[in-house]
PDB file of C-alpha atoms in Angstrom:
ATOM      1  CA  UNK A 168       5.456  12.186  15.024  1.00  0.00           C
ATOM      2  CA  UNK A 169       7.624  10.003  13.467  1.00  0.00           C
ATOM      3  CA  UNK A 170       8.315  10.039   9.665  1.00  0.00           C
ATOM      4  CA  UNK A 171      10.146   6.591   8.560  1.00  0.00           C
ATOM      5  CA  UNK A 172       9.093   4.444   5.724  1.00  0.00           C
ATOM      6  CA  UNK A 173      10.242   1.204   5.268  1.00  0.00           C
ATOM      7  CA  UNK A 174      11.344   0.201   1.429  1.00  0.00           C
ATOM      8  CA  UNK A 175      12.851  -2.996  -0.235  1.00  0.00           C
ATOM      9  CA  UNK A 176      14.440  -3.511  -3.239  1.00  0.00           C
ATOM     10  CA  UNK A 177      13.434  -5.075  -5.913  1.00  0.00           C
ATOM     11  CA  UNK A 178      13.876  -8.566  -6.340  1.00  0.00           C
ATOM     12  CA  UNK A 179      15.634  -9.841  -9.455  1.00  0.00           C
ATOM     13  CA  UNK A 180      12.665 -11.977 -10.540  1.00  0.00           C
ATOM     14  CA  UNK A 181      10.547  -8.771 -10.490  1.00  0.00           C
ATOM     15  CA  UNK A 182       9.281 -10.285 -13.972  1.00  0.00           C
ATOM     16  CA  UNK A 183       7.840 -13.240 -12.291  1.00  0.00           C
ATOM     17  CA  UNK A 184       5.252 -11.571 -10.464  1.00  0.00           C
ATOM     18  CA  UNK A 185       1.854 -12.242 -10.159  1.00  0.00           C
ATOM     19  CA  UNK A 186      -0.793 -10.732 -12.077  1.00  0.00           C
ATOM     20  CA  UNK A 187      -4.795 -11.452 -11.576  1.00  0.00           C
ATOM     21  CA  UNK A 188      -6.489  -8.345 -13.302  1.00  0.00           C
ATOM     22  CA  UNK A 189      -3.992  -7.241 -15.794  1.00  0.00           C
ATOM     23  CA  UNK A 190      -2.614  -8.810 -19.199  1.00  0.00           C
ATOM     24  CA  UNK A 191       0.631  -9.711 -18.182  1.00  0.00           C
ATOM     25  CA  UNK A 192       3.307  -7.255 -19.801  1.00  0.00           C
ATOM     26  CA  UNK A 193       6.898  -7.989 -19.395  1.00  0.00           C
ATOM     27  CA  UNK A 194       8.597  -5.789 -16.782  1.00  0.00           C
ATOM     28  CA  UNK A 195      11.765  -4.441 -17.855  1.00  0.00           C
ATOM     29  CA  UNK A 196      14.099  -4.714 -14.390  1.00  0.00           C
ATOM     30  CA  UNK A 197      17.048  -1.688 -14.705  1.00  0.00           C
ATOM     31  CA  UNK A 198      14.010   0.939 -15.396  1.00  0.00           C
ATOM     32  CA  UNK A 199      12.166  -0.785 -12.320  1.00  0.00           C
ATOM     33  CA  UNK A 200      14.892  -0.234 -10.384  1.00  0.00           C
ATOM     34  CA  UNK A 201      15.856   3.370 -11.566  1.00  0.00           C
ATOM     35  CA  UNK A 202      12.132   3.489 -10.976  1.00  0.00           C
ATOM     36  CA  UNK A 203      12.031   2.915  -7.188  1.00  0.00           C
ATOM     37  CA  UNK A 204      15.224   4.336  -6.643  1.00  0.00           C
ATOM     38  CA  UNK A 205      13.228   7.658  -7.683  1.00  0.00           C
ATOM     39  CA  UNK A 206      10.139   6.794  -5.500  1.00  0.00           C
ATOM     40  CA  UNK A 207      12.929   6.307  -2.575  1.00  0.00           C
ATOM     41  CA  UNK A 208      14.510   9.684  -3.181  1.00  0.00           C
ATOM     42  CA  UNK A 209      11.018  11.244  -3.762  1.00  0.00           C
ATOM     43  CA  UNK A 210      10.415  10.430   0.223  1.00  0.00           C
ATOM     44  CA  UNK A 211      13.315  11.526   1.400  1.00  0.00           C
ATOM     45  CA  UNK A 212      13.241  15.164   0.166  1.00  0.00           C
ATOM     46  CA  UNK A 213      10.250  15.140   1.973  1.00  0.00           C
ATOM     47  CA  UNK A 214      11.603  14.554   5.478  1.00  0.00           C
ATOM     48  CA  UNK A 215      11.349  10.709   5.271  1.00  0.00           C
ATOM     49  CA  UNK A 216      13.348   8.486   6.935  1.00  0.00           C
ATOM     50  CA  UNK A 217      14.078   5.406   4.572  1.00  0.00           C
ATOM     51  CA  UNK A 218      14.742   1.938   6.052  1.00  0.00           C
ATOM     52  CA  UNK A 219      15.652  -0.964   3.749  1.00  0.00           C
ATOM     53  CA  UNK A 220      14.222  -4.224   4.681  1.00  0.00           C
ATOM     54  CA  UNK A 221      15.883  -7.265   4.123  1.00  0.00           C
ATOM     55  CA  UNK A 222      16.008  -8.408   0.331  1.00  0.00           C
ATOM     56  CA  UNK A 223      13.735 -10.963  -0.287  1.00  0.00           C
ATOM     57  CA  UNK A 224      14.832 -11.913  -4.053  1.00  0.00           C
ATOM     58  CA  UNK A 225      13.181 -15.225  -3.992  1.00  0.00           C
ATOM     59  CA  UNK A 226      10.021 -13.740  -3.788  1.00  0.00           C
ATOM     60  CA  UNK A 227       9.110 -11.421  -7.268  1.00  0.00           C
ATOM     61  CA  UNK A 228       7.016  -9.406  -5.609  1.00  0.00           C
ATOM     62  CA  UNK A 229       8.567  -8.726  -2.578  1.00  0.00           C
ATOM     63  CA  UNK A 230       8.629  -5.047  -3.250  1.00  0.00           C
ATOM     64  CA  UNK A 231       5.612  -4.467  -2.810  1.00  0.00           C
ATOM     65  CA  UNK A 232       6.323  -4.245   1.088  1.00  0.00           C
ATOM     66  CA  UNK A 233       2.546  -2.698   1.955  1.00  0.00           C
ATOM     67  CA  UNK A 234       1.688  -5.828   1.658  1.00  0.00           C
ATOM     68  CA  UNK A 235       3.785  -7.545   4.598  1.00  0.00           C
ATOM     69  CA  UNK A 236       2.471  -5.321   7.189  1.00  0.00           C
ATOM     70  CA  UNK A 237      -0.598  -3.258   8.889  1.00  0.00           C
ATOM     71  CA  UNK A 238       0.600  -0.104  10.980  1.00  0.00           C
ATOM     72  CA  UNK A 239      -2.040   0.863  13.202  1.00  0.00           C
ATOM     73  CA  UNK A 240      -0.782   3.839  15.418  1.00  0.00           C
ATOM     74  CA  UNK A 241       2.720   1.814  16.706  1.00  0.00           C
ATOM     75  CA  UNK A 242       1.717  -1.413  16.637  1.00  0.00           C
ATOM     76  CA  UNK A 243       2.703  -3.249  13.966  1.00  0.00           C
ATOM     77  CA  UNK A 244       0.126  -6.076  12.519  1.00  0.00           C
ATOM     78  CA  UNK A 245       2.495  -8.392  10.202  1.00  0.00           C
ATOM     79  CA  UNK A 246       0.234  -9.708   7.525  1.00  0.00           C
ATOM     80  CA  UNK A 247      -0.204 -13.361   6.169  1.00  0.00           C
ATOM     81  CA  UNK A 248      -0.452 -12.750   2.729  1.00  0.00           C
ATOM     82  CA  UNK A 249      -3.149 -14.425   0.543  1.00  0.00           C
ATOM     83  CA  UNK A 250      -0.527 -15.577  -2.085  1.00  0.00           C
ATOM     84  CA  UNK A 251       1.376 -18.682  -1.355  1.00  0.00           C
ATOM     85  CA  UNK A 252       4.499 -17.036  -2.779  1.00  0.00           C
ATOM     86  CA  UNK A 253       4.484 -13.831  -1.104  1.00  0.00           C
ATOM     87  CA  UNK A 254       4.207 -15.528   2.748  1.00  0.00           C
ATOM     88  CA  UNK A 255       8.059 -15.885   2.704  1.00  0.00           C
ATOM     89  CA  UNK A 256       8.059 -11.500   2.521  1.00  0.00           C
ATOM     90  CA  UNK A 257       7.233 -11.126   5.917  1.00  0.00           C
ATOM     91  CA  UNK A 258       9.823 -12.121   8.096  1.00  0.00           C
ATOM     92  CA  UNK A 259      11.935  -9.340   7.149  1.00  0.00           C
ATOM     93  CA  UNK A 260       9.357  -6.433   7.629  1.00  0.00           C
ATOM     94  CA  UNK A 261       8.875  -8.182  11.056  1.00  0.00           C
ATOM     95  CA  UNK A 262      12.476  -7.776  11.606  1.00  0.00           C
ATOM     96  CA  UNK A 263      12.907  -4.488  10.993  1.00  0.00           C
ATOM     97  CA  UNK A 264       9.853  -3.218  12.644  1.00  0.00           C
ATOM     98  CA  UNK A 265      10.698  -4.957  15.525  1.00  0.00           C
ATOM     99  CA  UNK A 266      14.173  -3.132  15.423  1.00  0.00           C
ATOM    100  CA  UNK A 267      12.502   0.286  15.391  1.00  0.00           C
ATOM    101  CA  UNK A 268      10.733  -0.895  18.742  1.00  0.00           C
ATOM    102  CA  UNK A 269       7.008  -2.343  17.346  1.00  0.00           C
ATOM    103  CA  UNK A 270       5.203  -4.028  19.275  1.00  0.00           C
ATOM    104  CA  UNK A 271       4.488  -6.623  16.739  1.00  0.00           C
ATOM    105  CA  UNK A 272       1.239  -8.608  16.406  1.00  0.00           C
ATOM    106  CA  UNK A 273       0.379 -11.838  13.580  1.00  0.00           C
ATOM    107  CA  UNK A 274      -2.381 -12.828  11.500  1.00  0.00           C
ATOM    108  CA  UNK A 275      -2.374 -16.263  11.994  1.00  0.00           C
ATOM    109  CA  UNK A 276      -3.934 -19.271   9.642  1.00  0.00           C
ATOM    110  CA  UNK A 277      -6.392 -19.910   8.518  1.00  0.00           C
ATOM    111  CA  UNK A 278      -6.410 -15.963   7.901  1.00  0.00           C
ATOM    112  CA  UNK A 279      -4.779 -14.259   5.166  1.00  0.00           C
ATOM    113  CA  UNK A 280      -4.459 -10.668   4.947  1.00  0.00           C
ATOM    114  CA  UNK A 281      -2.703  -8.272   2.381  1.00  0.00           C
ATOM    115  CA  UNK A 282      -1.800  -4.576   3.690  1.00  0.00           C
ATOM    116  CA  UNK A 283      -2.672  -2.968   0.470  1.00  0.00           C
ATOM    117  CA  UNK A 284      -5.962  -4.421   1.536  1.00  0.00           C
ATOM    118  CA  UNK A 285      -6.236  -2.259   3.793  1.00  0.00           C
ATOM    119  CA  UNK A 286      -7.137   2.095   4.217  1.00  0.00           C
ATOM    120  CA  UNK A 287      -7.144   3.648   7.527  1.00  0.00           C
ATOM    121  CA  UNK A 288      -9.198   6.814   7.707  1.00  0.00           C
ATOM    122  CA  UNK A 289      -8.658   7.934  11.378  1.00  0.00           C
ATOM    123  CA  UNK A 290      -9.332   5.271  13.733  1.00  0.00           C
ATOM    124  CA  UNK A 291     -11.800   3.801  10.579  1.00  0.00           C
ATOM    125  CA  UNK A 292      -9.929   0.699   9.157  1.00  0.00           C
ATOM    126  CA  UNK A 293     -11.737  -0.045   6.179  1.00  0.00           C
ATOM    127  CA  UNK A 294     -10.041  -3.729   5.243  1.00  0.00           C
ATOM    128  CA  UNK A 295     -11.487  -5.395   1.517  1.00  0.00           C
ATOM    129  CA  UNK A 296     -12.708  -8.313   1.308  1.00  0.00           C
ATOM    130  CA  UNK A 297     -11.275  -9.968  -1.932  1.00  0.00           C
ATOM    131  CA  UNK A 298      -8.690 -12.349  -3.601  1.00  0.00           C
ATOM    132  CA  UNK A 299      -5.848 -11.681  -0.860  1.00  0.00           C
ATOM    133  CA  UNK A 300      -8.017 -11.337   2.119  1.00  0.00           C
ATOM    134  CA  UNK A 301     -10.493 -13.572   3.608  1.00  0.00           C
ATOM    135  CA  UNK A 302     -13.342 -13.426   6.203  1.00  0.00           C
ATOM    136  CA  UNK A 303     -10.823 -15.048   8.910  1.00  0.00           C
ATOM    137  CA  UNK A 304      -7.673 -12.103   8.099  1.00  0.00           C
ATOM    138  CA  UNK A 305     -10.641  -9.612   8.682  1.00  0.00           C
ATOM    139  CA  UNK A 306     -12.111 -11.036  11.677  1.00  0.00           C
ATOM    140  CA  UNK A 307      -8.345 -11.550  12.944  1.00  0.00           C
ATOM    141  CA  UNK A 308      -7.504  -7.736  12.983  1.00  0.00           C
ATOM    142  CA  UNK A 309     -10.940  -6.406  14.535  1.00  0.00           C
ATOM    143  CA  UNK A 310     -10.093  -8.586  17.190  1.00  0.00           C
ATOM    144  CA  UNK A 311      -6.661  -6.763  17.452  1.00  0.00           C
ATOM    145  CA  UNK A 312      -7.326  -3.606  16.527  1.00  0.00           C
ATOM    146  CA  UNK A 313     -10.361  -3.342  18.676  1.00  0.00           C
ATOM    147  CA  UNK A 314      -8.782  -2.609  22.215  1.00  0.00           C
ATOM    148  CA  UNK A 315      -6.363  -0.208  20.464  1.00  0.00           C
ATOM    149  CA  UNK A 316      -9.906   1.673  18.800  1.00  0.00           C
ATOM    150  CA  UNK A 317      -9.284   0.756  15.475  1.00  0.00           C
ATOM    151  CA  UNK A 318     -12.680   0.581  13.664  1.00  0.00           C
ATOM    152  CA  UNK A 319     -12.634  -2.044  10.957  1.00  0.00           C
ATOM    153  CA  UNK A 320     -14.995  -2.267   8.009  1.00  0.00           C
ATOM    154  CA  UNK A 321     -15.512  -4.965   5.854  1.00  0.00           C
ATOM    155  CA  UNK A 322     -15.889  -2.998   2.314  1.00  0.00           C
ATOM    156  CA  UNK A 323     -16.177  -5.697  -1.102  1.00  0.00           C
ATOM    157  CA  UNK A 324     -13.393  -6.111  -3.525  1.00  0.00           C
ATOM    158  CA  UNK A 325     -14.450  -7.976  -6.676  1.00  0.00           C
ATOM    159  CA  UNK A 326     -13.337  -5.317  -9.758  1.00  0.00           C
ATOM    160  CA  UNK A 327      -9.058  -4.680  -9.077  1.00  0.00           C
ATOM    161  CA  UNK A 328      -6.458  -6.874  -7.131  1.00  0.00           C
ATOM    162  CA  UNK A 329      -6.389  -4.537  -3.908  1.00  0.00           C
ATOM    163  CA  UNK A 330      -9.070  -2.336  -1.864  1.00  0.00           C
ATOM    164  CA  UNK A 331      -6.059   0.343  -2.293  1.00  0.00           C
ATOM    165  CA  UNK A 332      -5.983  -0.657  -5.865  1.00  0.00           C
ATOM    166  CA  UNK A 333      -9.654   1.225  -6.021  1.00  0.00           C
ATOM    167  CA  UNK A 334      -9.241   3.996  -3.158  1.00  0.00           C
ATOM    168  CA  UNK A 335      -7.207   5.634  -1.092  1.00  0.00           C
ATOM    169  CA  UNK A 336      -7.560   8.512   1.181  1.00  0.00           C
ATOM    170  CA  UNK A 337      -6.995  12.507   1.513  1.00  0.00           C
ATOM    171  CA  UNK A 338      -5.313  13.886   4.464  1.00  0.00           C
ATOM    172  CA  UNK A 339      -8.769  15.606   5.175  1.00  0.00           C
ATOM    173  CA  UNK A 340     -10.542  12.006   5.520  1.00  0.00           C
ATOM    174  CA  UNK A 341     -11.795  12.024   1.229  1.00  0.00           C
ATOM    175  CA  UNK A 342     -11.645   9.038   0.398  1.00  0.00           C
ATOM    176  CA  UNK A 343     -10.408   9.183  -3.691  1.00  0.00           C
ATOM    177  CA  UNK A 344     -11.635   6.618  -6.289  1.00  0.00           C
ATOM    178  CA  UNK A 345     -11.701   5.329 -10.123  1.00  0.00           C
ATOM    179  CA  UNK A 346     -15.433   4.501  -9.918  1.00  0.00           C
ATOM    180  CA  UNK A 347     -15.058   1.894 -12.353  1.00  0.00           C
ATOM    181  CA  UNK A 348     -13.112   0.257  -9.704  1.00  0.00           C
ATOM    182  CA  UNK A 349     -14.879   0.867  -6.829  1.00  0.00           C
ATOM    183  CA  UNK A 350     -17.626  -2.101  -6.024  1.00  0.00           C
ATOM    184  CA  UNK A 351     -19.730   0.713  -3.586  1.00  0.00           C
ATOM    185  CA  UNK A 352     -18.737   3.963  -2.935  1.00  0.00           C
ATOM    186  CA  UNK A 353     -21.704   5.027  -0.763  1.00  0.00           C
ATOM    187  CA  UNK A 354     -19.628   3.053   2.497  1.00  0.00           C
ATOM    188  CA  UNK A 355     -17.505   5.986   2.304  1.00  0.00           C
ATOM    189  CA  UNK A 356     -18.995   8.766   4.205  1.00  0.00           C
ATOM    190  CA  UNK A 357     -16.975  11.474   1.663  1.00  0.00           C
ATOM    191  CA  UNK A 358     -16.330  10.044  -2.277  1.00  0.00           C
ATOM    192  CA  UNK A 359     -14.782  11.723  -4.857  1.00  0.00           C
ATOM    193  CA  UNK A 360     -14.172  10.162  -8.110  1.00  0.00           C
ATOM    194  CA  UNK A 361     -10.670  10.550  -9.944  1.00  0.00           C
ATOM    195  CA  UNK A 362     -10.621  10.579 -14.043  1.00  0.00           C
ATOM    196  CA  UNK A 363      -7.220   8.151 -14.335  1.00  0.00           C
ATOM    197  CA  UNK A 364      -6.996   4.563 -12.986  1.00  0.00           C
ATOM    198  CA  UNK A 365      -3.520   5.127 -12.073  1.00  0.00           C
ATOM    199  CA  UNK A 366      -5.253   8.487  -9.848  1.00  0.00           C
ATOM    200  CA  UNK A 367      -6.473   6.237  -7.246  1.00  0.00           C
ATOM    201  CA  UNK A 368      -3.689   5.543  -4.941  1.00  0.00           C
ATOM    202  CA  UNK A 369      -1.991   8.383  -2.859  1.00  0.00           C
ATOM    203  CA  UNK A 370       0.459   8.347  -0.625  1.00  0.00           C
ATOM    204  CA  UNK A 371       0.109  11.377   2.427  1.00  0.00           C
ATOM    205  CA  UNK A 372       3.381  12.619   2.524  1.00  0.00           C
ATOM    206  CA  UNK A 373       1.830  15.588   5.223  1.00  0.00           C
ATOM    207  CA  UNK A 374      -0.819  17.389   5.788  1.00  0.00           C
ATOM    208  CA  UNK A 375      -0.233  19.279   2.696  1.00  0.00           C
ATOM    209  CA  UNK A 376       1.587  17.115   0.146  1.00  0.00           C
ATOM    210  CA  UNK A 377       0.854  14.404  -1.387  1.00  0.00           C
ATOM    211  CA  UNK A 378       2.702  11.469  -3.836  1.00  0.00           C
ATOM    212  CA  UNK A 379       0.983   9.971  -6.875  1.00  0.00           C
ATOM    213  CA  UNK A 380       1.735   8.228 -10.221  1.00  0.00           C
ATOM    214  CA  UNK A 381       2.987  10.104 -12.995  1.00  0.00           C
ATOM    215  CA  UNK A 382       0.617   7.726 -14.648  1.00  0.00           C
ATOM    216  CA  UNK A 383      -2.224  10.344 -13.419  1.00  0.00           C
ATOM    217  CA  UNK A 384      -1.645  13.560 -14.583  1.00  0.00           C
ATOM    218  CA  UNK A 385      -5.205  15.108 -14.866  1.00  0.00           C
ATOM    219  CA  UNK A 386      -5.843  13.617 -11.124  1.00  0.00           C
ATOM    220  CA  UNK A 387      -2.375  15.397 -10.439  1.00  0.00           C
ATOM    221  CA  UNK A 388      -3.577  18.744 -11.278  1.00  0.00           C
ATOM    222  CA  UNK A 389      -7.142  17.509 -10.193  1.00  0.00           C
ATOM    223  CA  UNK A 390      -5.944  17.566  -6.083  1.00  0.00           C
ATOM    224  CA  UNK A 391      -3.395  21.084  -7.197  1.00  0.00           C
ATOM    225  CA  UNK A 392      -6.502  22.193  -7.581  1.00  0.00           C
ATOM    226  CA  UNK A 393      -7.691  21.318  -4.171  1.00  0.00           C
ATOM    227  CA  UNK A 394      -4.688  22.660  -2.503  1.00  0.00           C
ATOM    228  CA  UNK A 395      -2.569  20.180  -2.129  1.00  0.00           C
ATOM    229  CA  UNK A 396       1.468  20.228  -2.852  1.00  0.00           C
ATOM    230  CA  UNK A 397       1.559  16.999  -5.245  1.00  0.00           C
ATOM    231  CA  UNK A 398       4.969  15.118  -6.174  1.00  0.00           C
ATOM    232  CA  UNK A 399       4.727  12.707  -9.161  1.00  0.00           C
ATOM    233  CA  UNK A 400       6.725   9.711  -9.528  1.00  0.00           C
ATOM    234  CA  UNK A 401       7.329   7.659 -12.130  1.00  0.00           C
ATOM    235  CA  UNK A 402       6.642   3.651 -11.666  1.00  0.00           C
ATOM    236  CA  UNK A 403       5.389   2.463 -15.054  1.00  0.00           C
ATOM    237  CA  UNK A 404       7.122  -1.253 -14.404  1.00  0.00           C
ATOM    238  CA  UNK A 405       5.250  -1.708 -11.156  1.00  0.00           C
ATOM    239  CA  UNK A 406       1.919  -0.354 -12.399  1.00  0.00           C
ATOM    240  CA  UNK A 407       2.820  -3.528 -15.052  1.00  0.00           C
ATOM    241  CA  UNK A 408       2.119  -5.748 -11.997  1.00  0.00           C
ATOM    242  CA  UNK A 409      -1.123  -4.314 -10.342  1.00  0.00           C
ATOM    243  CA  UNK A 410       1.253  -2.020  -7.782  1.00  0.00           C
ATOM    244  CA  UNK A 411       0.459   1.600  -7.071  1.00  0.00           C
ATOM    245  CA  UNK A 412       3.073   4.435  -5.152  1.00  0.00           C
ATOM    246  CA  UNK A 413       1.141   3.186  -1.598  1.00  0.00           C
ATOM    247  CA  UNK A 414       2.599  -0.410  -2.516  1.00  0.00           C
ATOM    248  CA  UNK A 415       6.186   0.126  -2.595  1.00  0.00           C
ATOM    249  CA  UNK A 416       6.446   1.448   0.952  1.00  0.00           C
ATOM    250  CA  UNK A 417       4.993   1.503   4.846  1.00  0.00           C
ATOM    251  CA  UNK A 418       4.686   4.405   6.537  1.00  0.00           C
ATOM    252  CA  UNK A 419       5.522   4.133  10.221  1.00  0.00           C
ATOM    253  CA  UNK A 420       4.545   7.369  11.833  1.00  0.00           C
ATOM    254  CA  UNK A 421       3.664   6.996  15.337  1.00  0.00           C
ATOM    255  CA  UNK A 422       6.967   5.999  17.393  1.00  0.00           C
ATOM    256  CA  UNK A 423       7.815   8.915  18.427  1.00  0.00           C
TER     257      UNK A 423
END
């Protein structure tokens, strides 16, 4: 099993990014990049495999790289983001996943599709339905992901900017939520609420360890609790933008 992530830097206009759900709160760039520089280290003491995509400083929120890109086992979906400014981010994760041997796959228009849109439970691809991803972006990647046996599941997104803004999922299949955020938990099959908003995003580092906001402590020692090893990062300045620690990377585990 493989164990690379793909990262990007920042872009310079980092301030400039969009923001739908939040009061916009200027970013402040050197602790942003201090910031992911952390995030980046945090992965690789824990066996990951970094690879830096192209810059894309044009584009403000180009770091959020999730967004570019669906992994589903090695096939790599490349996205078509729902933001006019964010379409240019793509050619570079295609790039580089195509380096590392993809087989690549696009949503095409009139489909738009954002990977943080997107939480893959097994083969259960639950995909929200919201302000980045229409009926056409979902429709688009049942069609692919069906002869692979990808699962998809339309699940509403009305309260945050991304599904994975509201959930994310355990390495047991738990699927973690603020419920404040969350339009209906009961399409989960296992729910548990988290006490922070910044608790709901979680990035499965293993089986056993787990990476989350230092925005969350009581979540933090919430899943300690639960058994799990849990490394907290700090990424305040993103968190300014809607962005979350699954955000700022893709995890590309199946090559090997």
């Amino acid at each position: 099993m493989s164990k690379i992530a793909l990262v990007r830097q920042p872009s310079s206009l980092l301030d400039d990014g969009i923001v739908d759900h939040i009061e916009k709160v200027a970013v402040d760039l050197d602790t942003a990049r201090e910031q992911w520089r952390g995030y980046v280290a945090a992965l690789q003491q824990h066996g990951w495999q970094t690879v830096e995509v192209d810059p894309a400083d044009d584009c403000p929120d180009s770091v959020f790289i999730e967004d570019t890109v669906v992994m589903f086992r090695n096939v790599a979906v490349i996205s078509r983001p729902g933001a006019d400014s964010r379409k240019p981010e793509t050619a570079g994760t295609r790039r580089a996943l195509e380096a590392l041997g993809c087989p690549v796959v696009e949503i095409q228009a009139p489909g738009t599709l954002d990977g943080g849109d997107v939480l893959k439970v097994g083969d259960t691809v639950y995909v929200g339905r919201g302000g980045r991803t229409n009926a056409e972006g979902i429709a688009q990647l049942r069609r692919i992901l069906a002869p692979l046996g990808g699962r998809v599941v339309a699940v509403p997104v009305t309260k945050v900017l991304h599904l994975k803004t509201a959930v994310t999922a355990l390495p047991d299949g738990t699927v973690i939520g603020y419920p404040d955020f969350v339009d209906n938990p009961g399409i989960f099959p296992a729910f548990l609420p988290v006490p922070e908003p910044h608790g709901t995003a979680v990035v499965c580092l293993s089986d056993s360890e787990l990476l989350i906001s230092a925005s969350a402590p009581q979540t933090a020692a919430m899943l300690r609790d639960l058994g799990y090893s849990v490394t907290e990062v700090a990424i305040s300045e993103y968190e300014k933008l809607e962005g979350c620690p699954t955000c700022l990377s893709v995890r590309v585990r199946c090559l090997d």
